[in-house]
Amino acid sequence: MIPEKMFHSLLALGESWRIKQVEYVEKAGKVLIRVEETAALWPAEKCPHCGRATVRGYDHAPERRWRHLNVCQLQSEIVCALPRGECQACQKVYTVRAPWEGRSRGQTQEFEAFALTLMREMPVKKAGEILGETDQKLWRMLFAHVAAAWAELSWENVVWVGADEMNRRKGHNYLTVFVDLAAKRVLLATEGKDASVWERFAEQLLAHNGHPKAITQIAIDMSPAYIKGVRENFGNATISFDKFHVVSQVTEAVEAVRRKEVRQDPTAREQLEKTCWLWRKNPESWKPAEQTRWEQLKDKPLVTGLAYAMRLQLQRAYATASVTEARTRLVDWCAWVRAEAQALTSGLLEPMRKAADTVERHLEGILGHWKKGLTTAFLEGLNSLFSATKRKARGYRSTEYQTAMLYFVAGKLQVPYYG
Ligand SMILES: [Zn+2]
């Protein structure tokens, strides 16, 4: 098979186009695939203005190039002066669209598909190095595909929603991410973490064939702004506070106790040095060194140790399958924490008492965890998803890049998208 014929079938050009020449340009290290139209193009062509099949060849546009898949590890490009047609019915002249053209200018669909596959597996920067393209160019391609595919998404079956904030440690550039808990996909990422993000989500639901009134369950953290936003925009929804956020709030309280104790007590300061991560983990996740450290500390009269035991006890409340039993365990937990805090004149357990107040105040929502059917597992996995997203978008911190990458990796979009 001669190369021209082979490339013709590889590019699936059909009868309307032919390969004029395949040329290896040694100096540039490139393979140029020169393509031109055949006489079969015009009878099959429909005028983009009036839709009639009354187009004749007029002239040619200036030559253009499209990056294509590598050939024998050499970059290849399609070179073509696209024909311009004139409609005999409406007299308009236009440039024929190249069937191989990707969503971004100067790249074929096959090249885009390959680049997007790489970008799913590695940071964009790395994909750029492999492909010999700037990462800006790859990002532009990703934006174009993601935006087109996202706009077409239907959210008509969305009834269980979760929301969480990304970048919570940065102090700025907050993103609230809304997810479909049943279909396990990211729906929307929008800037901010105040009540107004819920308004924007309601608007987008309507724009994607969904409806705020169809949402029956919403899982969030206990932030007052989120609660307000849900109440104002999603009147039919029951709020539940997911386990991950409840436990992590109490974990933060343990850390606050540790910091207080280190400040107040020189002996404790020595004992608690470099134990921050120990108290953040569950015993089964401790490394051998952390286990040893614990053995040394467990009999010391540390308030941090007591606070840690309180957190573990709260987690045990989640072990029951019965909502009645869970209610009893949580109420008992709050009473126990408050009693211990009151008995301690140093005030070191104050952060734990506050956490107990929060749990009590949000008890009904916390018990939503035991409601039949609602799974927040996807919501609990969001933090690792966020980290993966940031790794892939390395060097690009703006919300625009993070949002596109989030939709790309977790939005279940149809990408590449040429619809
Ligand atoms: Zn026409």
CSV table of C-alpha atoms and ligand atoms in Angstrom, one decimal:
chain,number,residue,atom,x,y,z
A,1,MET,CA,0.0,0.0,0.0
A,2,ILE,CA,1.5,3.4,-0.9
A,3,PRO,CA,1.6,5.9,2.0
A,4,GLU,CA,-1.0,8.2,0.4
A,5,LYS,CA,-3.5,5.4,0.3
A,6,MET,CA,-2.7,4.3,3.8
A,7,PHE,CA,-3.1,7.9,5.2
A,8,HIS,CA,-6.3,8.3,3.3
A,9,SER,CA,-7.9,5.3,5.1
A,10,LEU,CA,-6.3,6.2,8.5
A,11,LEU,CA,-7.8,9.7,8.3
A,12,ALA,CA,-11.1,8.3,7.2
A,13,LEU,CA,-11.3,10.9,4.6
A,14,GLY,CA,-14.0,9.3,2.4
A,15,GLU,CA,-14.6,10.2,-1.2
A,16,SER,CA,-14.7,14.0,-0.9
A,17,TRP,CA,-11.0,14.4,0.0
A,18,ARG,CA,-7.8,12.9,-1.2
A,19,ILE,CA,-4.2,12.9,-0.1
A,20,LYS,CA,-2.1,14.8,-2.6
A,21,GLN,CA,1.2,14.0,-1.1
A,22,VAL,CA,2.9,12.8,2.1
A,23,GLU,CA,6.2,14.6,2.6
A,24,TYR,CA,8.9,14.1,5.2
A,25,VAL,CA,10.6,17.4,6.0
A,26,GLU,CA,13.9,16.3,7.4
A,27,LYS,CA,15.0,19.7,8.7
A,28,ALA,CA,11.8,20.2,10.7
A,29,GLY,CA,11.5,16.6,11.6
A,30,LYS,CA,7.9,16.6,10.5
A,31,VAL,CA,5.7,14.6,8.2
A,32,LEU,CA,3.4,16.8,6.2
A,33,ILE,CA,0.2,15.2,4.8
A,34,ARG,CA,-1.1,17.4,2.0
A,35,VAL,CA,-4.8,17.1,1.5
A,36,GLU,CA,-7.2,18.4,-1.2
A,37,GLU,CA,-10.8,18.1,-2.1
A,38,THR,CA,-12.1,15.9,-4.9
A,39,ALA,CA,-14.9,16.6,-7.3
A,40,ALA,CA,-17.2,14.4,-5.2
A,41,LEU,CA,-17.2,17.2,-2.5
A,42,TRP,CA,-19.6,19.6,-4.1
A,43,PRO,CA,-22.6,17.4,-4.9
A,44,ALA,CA,-22.5,16.3,-1.2
A,45,GLU,CA,-22.1,19.8,0.2
A,46,LYS,CA,-24.9,21.8,1.7
A,47,CYS,CA,-24.9,25.6,2.0
A,48,PRO,CA,-24.5,26.6,5.7
A,49,HIS,CA,-26.7,29.7,5.1
A,50,CYS,CA,-29.7,28.3,3.3
A,51,GLY,CA,-29.2,24.5,3.6
A,52,ARG,CA,-29.6,23.8,-0.1
A,53,ALA,CA,-27.3,21.4,-2.0
A,54,THR,CA,-26.5,24.0,-4.7
A,55,VAL,CA,-22.9,24.7,-4.0
A,56,ARG,CA,-20.1,25.0,-6.5
A,57,GLY,CA,-16.4,25.4,-6.1
A,58,TYR,CA,-15.4,29.0,-6.0
A,59,ASP,CA,-11.7,29.3,-5.0
A,60,HIS,CA,-9.4,28.3,-2.1
A,61,ALA,CA,-8.6,29.8,1.2
A,62,PRO,CA,-5.0,30.3,2.3
A,63,GLU,CA,-3.2,27.1,3.3
A,64,ARG,CA,-3.5,26.0,6.9
A,65,ARG,CA,-2.0,23.3,9.1
A,66,TRP,CA,-3.5,21.0,11.7
A,67,ARG,CA,-1.4,19.1,14.2
A,68,HIS,CA,-2.1,15.4,13.8
A,69,LEU,CA,-1.0,12.2,15.6
A,70,ASN,CA,2.7,11.3,15.4
A,71,VAL,CA,3.9,9.1,12.6
A,72,CYS,CA,6.9,6.9,13.5
A,73,GLN,CA,7.5,9.3,16.5
A,74,LEU,CA,7.6,12.3,14.2
A,75,GLN,CA,5.1,15.1,14.5
A,76,SER,CA,2.7,15.1,11.6
A,77,GLU,CA,0.6,17.9,10.2
A,78,ILE,CA,-2.3,18.0,7.7
A,79,VAL,CA,-1.7,20.8,5.2
A,80,CYS,CA,-4.7,22.0,3.2
A,81,ALA,CA,-5.9,25.0,1.4
A,82,LEU,CA,-9.6,24.6,2.2
A,83,PRO,CA,-11.9,25.1,-0.7
A,84,ARG,CA,-14.5,27.9,-0.7
A,85,GLY,CA,-17.9,27.2,-2.2
A,86,GLU,CA,-20.4,29.5,-3.7
A,87,CYS,CA,-24.1,28.8,-3.2
A,88,GLN,CA,-26.0,29.1,-6.5
A,89,ALA,CA,-29.2,29.7,-4.6
A,90,CYS,CA,-28.2,32.4,-2.1
A,91,GLN,CA,-25.0,33.6,-3.7
A,92,LYS,CA,-23.1,33.4,-0.5
A,93,VAL,CA,-19.4,32.3,-0.5
A,94,TYR,CA,-18.0,30.4,2.4
A,95,THR,CA,-15.1,28.2,3.5
A,96,VAL,CA,-15.8,24.5,3.7
A,97,ARG,CA,-15.3,22.9,7.1
A,98,ALA,CA,-12.5,20.4,7.3
A,99,PRO,CA,-13.9,17.0,8.6
A,100,TRP,CA,-10.8,16.4,10.6
A,101,GLU,CA,-10.9,19.7,12.4
A,102,GLY,CA,-10.8,19.6,16.2
A,103,ARG,CA,-12.6,21.9,18.6
A,104,SER,CA,-9.5,24.1,18.9
A,105,ARG,CA,-8.0,25.7,15.9
A,106,GLY,CA,-5.0,23.9,14.3
A,107,GLN,CA,-5.5,20.4,15.7
A,108,THR,CA,-7.2,17.4,14.3
A,109,GLN,CA,-9.9,15.5,16.2
A,110,GLU,CA,-7.5,12.5,16.6
A,111,PHE,CA,-4.8,14.6,18.1
A,112,GLU,CA,-7.2,16.2,20.5
A,113,ALA,CA,-8.5,12.8,21.6
A,114,PHE,CA,-5.0,11.6,22.2
A,115,ALA,CA,-4.0,14.7,24.1
A,116,LEU,CA,-7.2,14.5,26.3
A,117,THR,CA,-6.4,10.9,27.1
A,118,LEU,CA,-2.9,11.9,28.3
A,119,MET,CA,-4.4,14.8,30.3
A,120,ARG,CA,-6.7,12.4,32.2
A,121,GLU,CA,-3.6,10.4,33.3
A,122,MET,CA,-1.1,13.2,34.2
A,123,PRO,CA,-0.7,16.9,34.9
A,124,VAL,CA,-1.3,19.1,31.9
A,125,LYS,CA,2.2,20.4,32.0
A,126,LYS,CA,3.6,16.8,31.7
A,127,ALA,CA,1.2,16.1,28.8
A,128,GLY,CA,2.5,19.2,27.1
A,129,GLU,CA,6.0,18.0,27.4
A,130,ILE,CA,5.2,14.7,25.9
A,131,LEU,CA,3.3,16.2,23.0
A,132,GLY,CA,5.7,19.1,22.4
A,133,GLU,CA,2.9,21.6,22.9
A,134,THR,CA,2.6,24.5,25.3
A,135,ASP,CA,0.4,23.8,28.3
A,136,GLN,CA,-1.6,26.9,27.5
A,137,LYS,CA,-2.6,25.4,24.2
A,138,LEU,CA,-3.7,22.2,25.8
A,139,TRP,CA,-5.6,24.1,28.5
A,140,ARG,CA,-7.5,26.0,25.8
A,141,MET,CA,-8.5,22.8,24.2
A,142,LEU,CA,-9.6,21.3,27.5
A,143,PHE,CA,-11.7,24.5,28.2
A,144,ALA,CA,-13.4,24.2,24.8
A,145,HIS,CA,-14.3,20.6,25.2
A,146,VAL,CA,-15.4,20.8,28.8
A,147,ALA,CA,-17.5,23.9,28.3
A,148,ALA,CA,-19.3,22.4,25.3
A,149,ALA,CA,-20.0,19.1,26.9
A,150,TRP,CA,-20.9,20.6,30.3
A,151,ALA,CA,-23.5,22.9,28.7
A,152,GLU,CA,-25.3,19.9,27.2
A,153,LEU,CA,-25.6,18.0,30.5
A,154,SER,CA,-29.0,17.0,31.7
A,155,TRP,CA,-29.6,17.2,35.4
A,156,GLU,CA,-33.3,16.2,35.2
A,157,ASN,CA,-32.8,13.1,37.5
A,158,VAL,CA,-30.9,14.9,40.2
A,159,VAL,CA,-32.6,14.6,43.6
A,160,TRP,CA,-29.8,14.0,46.1
A,161,VAL,CA,-27.2,16.7,46.3
A,162,GLY,CA,-24.0,17.3,48.3
A,163,ALA,CA,-21.9,20.4,48.5
A,164,ASP,CA,-18.4,21.0,49.9
A,165,GLU,CA,-15.9,23.7,49.6
A,166,MET,CA,-12.5,23.4,47.9
A,167,ASN,CA,-9.4,25.3,48.9
A,168,ARG,CA,-10.6,25.6,52.4
A,169,ARG,CA,-7.1,26.2,53.7
A,170,LYS,CA,-6.1,29.0,51.3
A,171,GLY,CA,-8.2,31.7,52.9
A,172,HIS,CA,-9.3,33.0,49.5
A,173,ASN,CA,-10.5,31.8,46.2
A,174,TYR,CA,-13.0,29.5,47.7
A,175,LEU,CA,-14.9,27.2,45.4
A,176,THR,CA,-18.2,25.5,46.4
A,177,VAL,CA,-18.6,22.2,44.6
A,178,PHE,CA,-22.0,20.7,44.1
A,179,VAL,CA,-22.3,17.0,43.5
A,180,ASP,CA,-25.0,14.5,42.4
A,181,LEU,CA,-24.8,11.9,45.2
A,182,ALA,CA,-26.7,9.3,43.4
A,183,ALA,CA,-24.9,9.5,40.1
A,184,LYS,CA,-21.6,10.3,41.8
A,185,ARG,CA,-20.6,13.2,39.6
A,186,VAL,CA,-19.6,16.8,40.0
A,187,LEU,CA,-22.3,19.1,38.8
A,188,LEU,CA,-21.2,22.6,39.4
A,189,ALA,CA,-18.2,24.5,40.9
A,190,THR,CA,-18.8,28.1,41.7
A,191,GLU,CA,-16.7,30.8,43.5
A,192,GLY,CA,-17.6,31.7,47.0
A,193,LYS,CA,-18.9,29.9,50.1
A,194,ASP,CA,-21.7,32.1,51.2
A,195,ALA,CA,-25.5,31.5,50.8
A,196,SER,CA,-25.5,33.0,47.3
A,197,VAL,CA,-23.8,30.0,45.8
A,198,TRP,CA,-27.0,28.1,46.4
A,199,GLU,CA,-28.9,30.6,44.4
A,200,ARG,CA,-26.5,30.1,41.5
A,201,PHE,CA,-26.9,26.3,41.8
A,202,ALA,CA,-30.7,26.7,41.6
A,203,GLU,CA,-30.3,28.8,38.5
A,204,GLN,CA,-28.0,26.2,36.9
A,205,LEU,CA,-30.4,23.4,37.8
A,206,LEU,CA,-33.1,25.1,35.8
A,207,ALA,CA,-30.7,25.7,32.9
A,208,HIS,CA,-29.9,21.9,32.8
A,209,ASN,CA,-33.5,20.6,32.9
A,210,GLY,CA,-33.4,20.0,36.6
A,211,HIS,CA,-35.6,21.8,39.3
A,212,PRO,CA,-34.8,23.1,42.8
A,213,LYS,CA,-38.1,21.6,44.0
A,214,ALA,CA,-37.0,18.1,42.9
A,215,ILE,CA,-34.1,18.1,45.3
A,216,THR,CA,-35.2,16.1,48.4
A,217,GLN,CA,-31.9,15.5,50.2
A,218,ILE,CA,-28.9,17.8,50.7
A,219,ALA,CA,-25.8,16.8,52.5
A,220,ILE,CA,-23.5,19.7,53.7
A,221,ASP,CA,-21.2,20.7,56.4
A,222,MET,CA,-22.6,22.7,59.3
A,223,SER,CA,-21.7,26.1,58.0
A,224,PRO,CA,-24.5,28.6,58.8
A,225,ALA,CA,-24.1,30.2,55.3
A,226,TYR,CA,-24.8,26.9,53.6
A,227,ILE,CA,-27.8,26.1,55.8
A,228,LYS,CA,-29.3,29.5,55.0
A,229,GLY,CA,-28.7,29.1,51.3
A,230,VAL,CA,-30.4,25.7,51.3
A,231,ARG,CA,-33.4,26.9,53.4
A,232,GLU,CA,-33.9,29.9,51.0
A,233,ASN,CA,-33.6,28.0,47.7
A,234,PHE,CA,-34.5,24.4,48.3
A,235,GLY,CA,-37.7,24.3,50.3
A,236,ASN,CA,-38.4,20.6,49.7
A,237,ALA,CA,-35.0,19.3,50.8
A,238,THR,CA,-34.1,17.7,54.1
A,239,ILE,CA,-30.6,18.7,55.2
A,240,SER,CA,-28.2,16.2,56.5
A,241,PHE,CA,-24.7,16.8,57.9
A,242,ASP,CA,-22.4,14.1,56.6
A,243,LYS,CA,-20.2,12.0,58.9
A,244,PHE,CA,-17.0,13.3,57.4
A,245,HIS,CA,-17.7,16.9,58.3
A,246,VAL,CA,-19.1,16.2,61.7
A,247,VAL,CA,-16.0,14.1,62.6
A,248,SER,CA,-13.6,16.6,61.1
A,249,GLN,CA,-15.1,19.4,63.1
A,250,VAL,CA,-14.5,17.5,66.3
A,251,THR,CA,-11.0,16.6,65.0
A,252,GLU,CA,-10.3,20.4,64.7
A,253,ALA,CA,-11.5,20.8,68.3
A,254,VAL,CA,-9.0,18.2,69.5
A,255,GLU,CA,-6.3,20.1,67.7
A,256,ALA,CA,-7.4,23.4,69.4
A,257,VAL,CA,-7.2,21.6,72.8
A,258,ARG,CA,-3.7,20.4,72.0
A,259,ARG,CA,-2.6,23.9,71.0
A,260,LYS,CA,-4.1,25.4,74.2
A,261,GLU,CA,-2.5,22.8,76.4
A,262,VAL,CA,0.9,23.3,74.8
A,263,ARG,CA,0.6,27.0,75.5
A,264,GLN,CA,-0.6,26.6,79.1
A,265,ASP,CA,1.6,23.8,80.4
A,266,PRO,CA,5.4,23.5,79.9
A,267,THR,CA,5.4,19.7,80.7
A,268,ALA,CA,2.6,19.1,78.3
A,269,ARG,CA,4.5,21.2,75.7
A,270,GLU,CA,7.4,18.8,75.8
A,271,GLN,CA,5.2,15.7,75.7
A,272,LEU,CA,3.0,17.0,72.9
A,273,GLU,CA,5.8,18.2,70.6
A,274,LYS,CA,5.3,17.0,67.0
A,275,THR,CA,2.1,15.0,67.8
A,276,CYS,CA,-0.2,17.0,65.7
A,277,TRP,CA,-0.7,14.2,63.1
A,278,LEU,CA,-1.0,11.5,65.8
A,279,TRP,CA,-4.3,13.0,67.1
A,280,ARG,CA,-5.6,13.6,63.6
A,281,LYS,CA,-5.5,9.9,62.7
A,282,ASN,CA,-7.4,6.9,63.9
A,283,PRO,CA,-5.3,4.4,65.8
A,284,GLU,CA,-5.5,1.9,62.9
A,285,SER,CA,-3.8,4.4,60.6
A,286,TRP,CA,-0.8,5.1,63.0
A,287,LYS,CA,2.6,4.4,61.7
A,288,PRO,CA,4.8,2.3,64.1
A,289,ALA,CA,6.6,5.4,65.3
A,290,GLU,CA,3.2,7.0,66.1
A,291,GLN,CA,2.1,3.9,67.9
A,292,THR,CA,5.2,4.0,70.1
A,293,ARG,CA,4.6,7.6,70.8
A,294,TRP,CA,1.1,6.8,71.9
A,295,GLU,CA,2.4,4.1,74.3
A,296,GLN,CA,4.6,6.7,75.9
A,297,LEU,CA,1.8,9.2,76.3
A,298,LYS,CA,-1.3,7.2,77.1
A,299,ASP,CA,-0.8,7.2,80.9
A,300,LYS,CA,0.2,10.9,81.2
A,301,PRO,CA,-2.6,13.2,82.4
A,302,LEU,CA,-2.9,15.0,79.1
A,303,VAL,CA,-6.2,16.8,78.3
A,304,THR,CA,-5.4,16.3,74.6
A,305,GLY,CA,-5.5,12.6,75.2
A,306,LEU,CA,-9.0,12.9,76.8
A,307,ALA,CA,-10.2,15.1,73.9
A,308,TYR,CA,-8.9,12.5,71.5
A,309,ALA,CA,-10.8,9.7,73.3
A,310,MET,CA,-13.9,11.9,73.0
A,311,ARG,CA,-13.4,12.0,69.2
A,312,LEU,CA,-13.1,8.3,69.0
A,313,GLN,CA,-16.2,7.8,71.1
A,314,LEU,CA,-18.1,10.1,68.7
A,315,GLN,CA,-17.0,8.0,65.7
A,316,ARG,CA,-18.2,4.9,67.6
A,317,ALA,CA,-21.7,6.4,67.6
A,318,TYR,CA,-21.7,5.9,63.8
A,319,ALA,CA,-21.2,2.1,64.2
A,320,THR,CA,-24.9,1.5,64.9
A,321,ALA,CA,-27.4,1.0,62.1
A,322,SER,CA,-30.3,2.2,64.2
A,323,VAL,CA,-31.3,5.8,64.1
A,324,THR,CA,-32.8,5.5,67.6
A,325,GLU,CA,-29.6,4.1,69.0
A,326,ALA,CA,-27.6,6.7,67.2
A,327,ARG,CA,-29.7,9.5,68.7
A,328,THR,CA,-29.1,8.1,72.2
A,329,ARG,CA,-25.4,7.7,71.6
A,330,LEU,CA,-25.0,11.3,70.3
A,331,VAL,CA,-27.0,12.8,73.1
A,332,ASP,CA,-25.0,10.8,75.7
A,333,TRP,CA,-21.8,12.0,74.0
A,334,CYS,CA,-22.8,15.6,74.3
A,335,ALA,CA,-23.6,15.2,77.9
A,336,TRP,CA,-20.4,13.5,78.7
A,337,VAL,CA,-18.2,16.1,76.9
A,338,ARG,CA,-20.0,18.9,78.7
A,339,ALA,CA,-19.7,17.3,82.1
A,340,GLU,CA,-15.9,16.7,81.6
A,341,ALA,CA,-15.4,20.3,80.3
A,342,GLN,CA,-17.2,21.7,83.3
A,343,ALA,CA,-15.2,19.6,85.7
A,344,LEU,CA,-11.9,20.9,84.3
A,345,THR,CA,-11.2,24.3,85.8
A,346,SER,CA,-8.3,25.1,83.4
A,347,GLY,CA,-10.9,25.6,80.5
A,348,LEU,CA,-8.8,23.4,78.3
A,349,LEU,CA,-11.8,21.4,77.1
A,350,GLU,CA,-13.6,24.5,76.0
A,351,PRO,CA,-13.2,23.7,72.2
A,352,MET,CA,-14.7,20.3,72.9
A,353,ARG,CA,-17.7,21.8,74.7
A,354,LYS,CA,-18.3,24.1,71.7
A,355,ALA,CA,-18.2,21.1,69.4
A,356,ALA,CA,-20.7,19.3,71.6
A,357,ASP,CA,-23.0,22.3,71.4
A,358,THR,CA,-22.7,22.2,67.6
A,359,VAL,CA,-23.5,18.5,67.5
A,360,GLU,CA,-26.5,19.0,69.7
A,361,ARG,CA,-27.8,22.0,67.7
A,362,HIS,CA,-27.5,20.1,64.4
A,363,LEU,CA,-28.7,16.7,65.8
A,364,GLU,CA,-31.6,16.2,63.4
A,365,GLY,CA,-29.4,16.9,60.4
A,366,ILE,CA,-26.6,14.7,61.7
A,367,LEU,CA,-29.1,11.9,62.1
A,368,GLY,CA,-29.9,12.3,58.4
A,369,HIS,CA,-26.8,10.0,58.0
A,370,TRP,CA,-29.0,7.1,59.1
A,371,LYS,CA,-31.8,7.9,56.7
A,372,LYS,CA,-32.5,5.1,54.2
A,373,GLY,CA,-30.8,5.4,50.9
A,374,LEU,CA,-28.8,8.5,51.1
A,375,THR,CA,-25.1,7.8,50.6
A,376,THR,CA,-22.5,10.4,51.2
A,377,ALA,CA,-19.6,8.2,50.3
A,378,PHE,CA,-18.9,10.3,47.2
A,379,LEU,CA,-19.0,13.5,49.2
A,380,GLU,CA,-16.5,12.0,51.7
A,381,GLY,CA,-14.1,11.2,48.8
A,382,LEU,CA,-14.2,14.7,47.5
A,383,ASN,CA,-11.1,15.8,49.4
A,384,SER,CA,-8.9,13.3,47.6
A,385,LEU,CA,-10.6,14.3,44.3
A,386,PHE,CA,-9.7,17.9,45.0
A,387,SER,CA,-6.1,17.1,45.7
A,388,ALA,CA,-5.9,15.1,42.4
A,389,THR,CA,-7.5,18.0,40.6
A,390,LYS,CA,-4.9,20.4,42.0
A,391,ARG,CA,-2.1,18.0,41.0
A,392,LYS,CA,-3.3,17.9,37.4
A,393,ALA,CA,-3.7,21.6,37.3
A,394,ARG,CA,-0.3,22.1,38.8
A,395,GLY,CA,0.9,25.7,38.4
A,396,TYR,CA,-2.6,26.9,37.5
A,397,ARG,CA,-4.4,27.9,40.7
A,398,SER,CA,-7.2,30.1,39.4
A,399,THR,CA,-10.7,28.8,39.9
A,400,GLU,CA,-11.2,28.7,36.1
A,401,TYR,CA,-8.5,26.1,35.7
A,402,GLN,CA,-9.5,24.1,38.8
A,403,THR,CA,-13.2,24.1,37.7
A,404,ALA,CA,-12.4,22.9,34.2
A,405,MET,CA,-10.2,20.1,35.6
A,406,LEU,CA,-12.8,19.1,38.1
A,407,TYR,CA,-15.5,18.8,35.5
A,408,PHE,CA,-13.1,16.9,33.3
A,409,VAL,CA,-12.1,14.3,35.9
A,410,ALA,CA,-15.3,14.0,37.9
A,411,GLY,CA,-18.2,15.5,35.8
A,412,LYS,CA,-18.8,12.3,33.8
A,413,LEU,CA,-18.7,14.5,30.7
A,414,GLN,CA,-18.6,13.2,27.2
A,415,VAL,CA,-15.2,14.4,26.2
A,416,PRO,CA,-13.9,14.8,23.4
A,417,TYR,CA,-17.1,16.5,22.5
A,418,TYR,CA,-17.9,17.4,18.9
A,419,GLY,CA,-21.8,17.5,19.1
B,1,ZN,ZN,-27.2,29.1,0.1
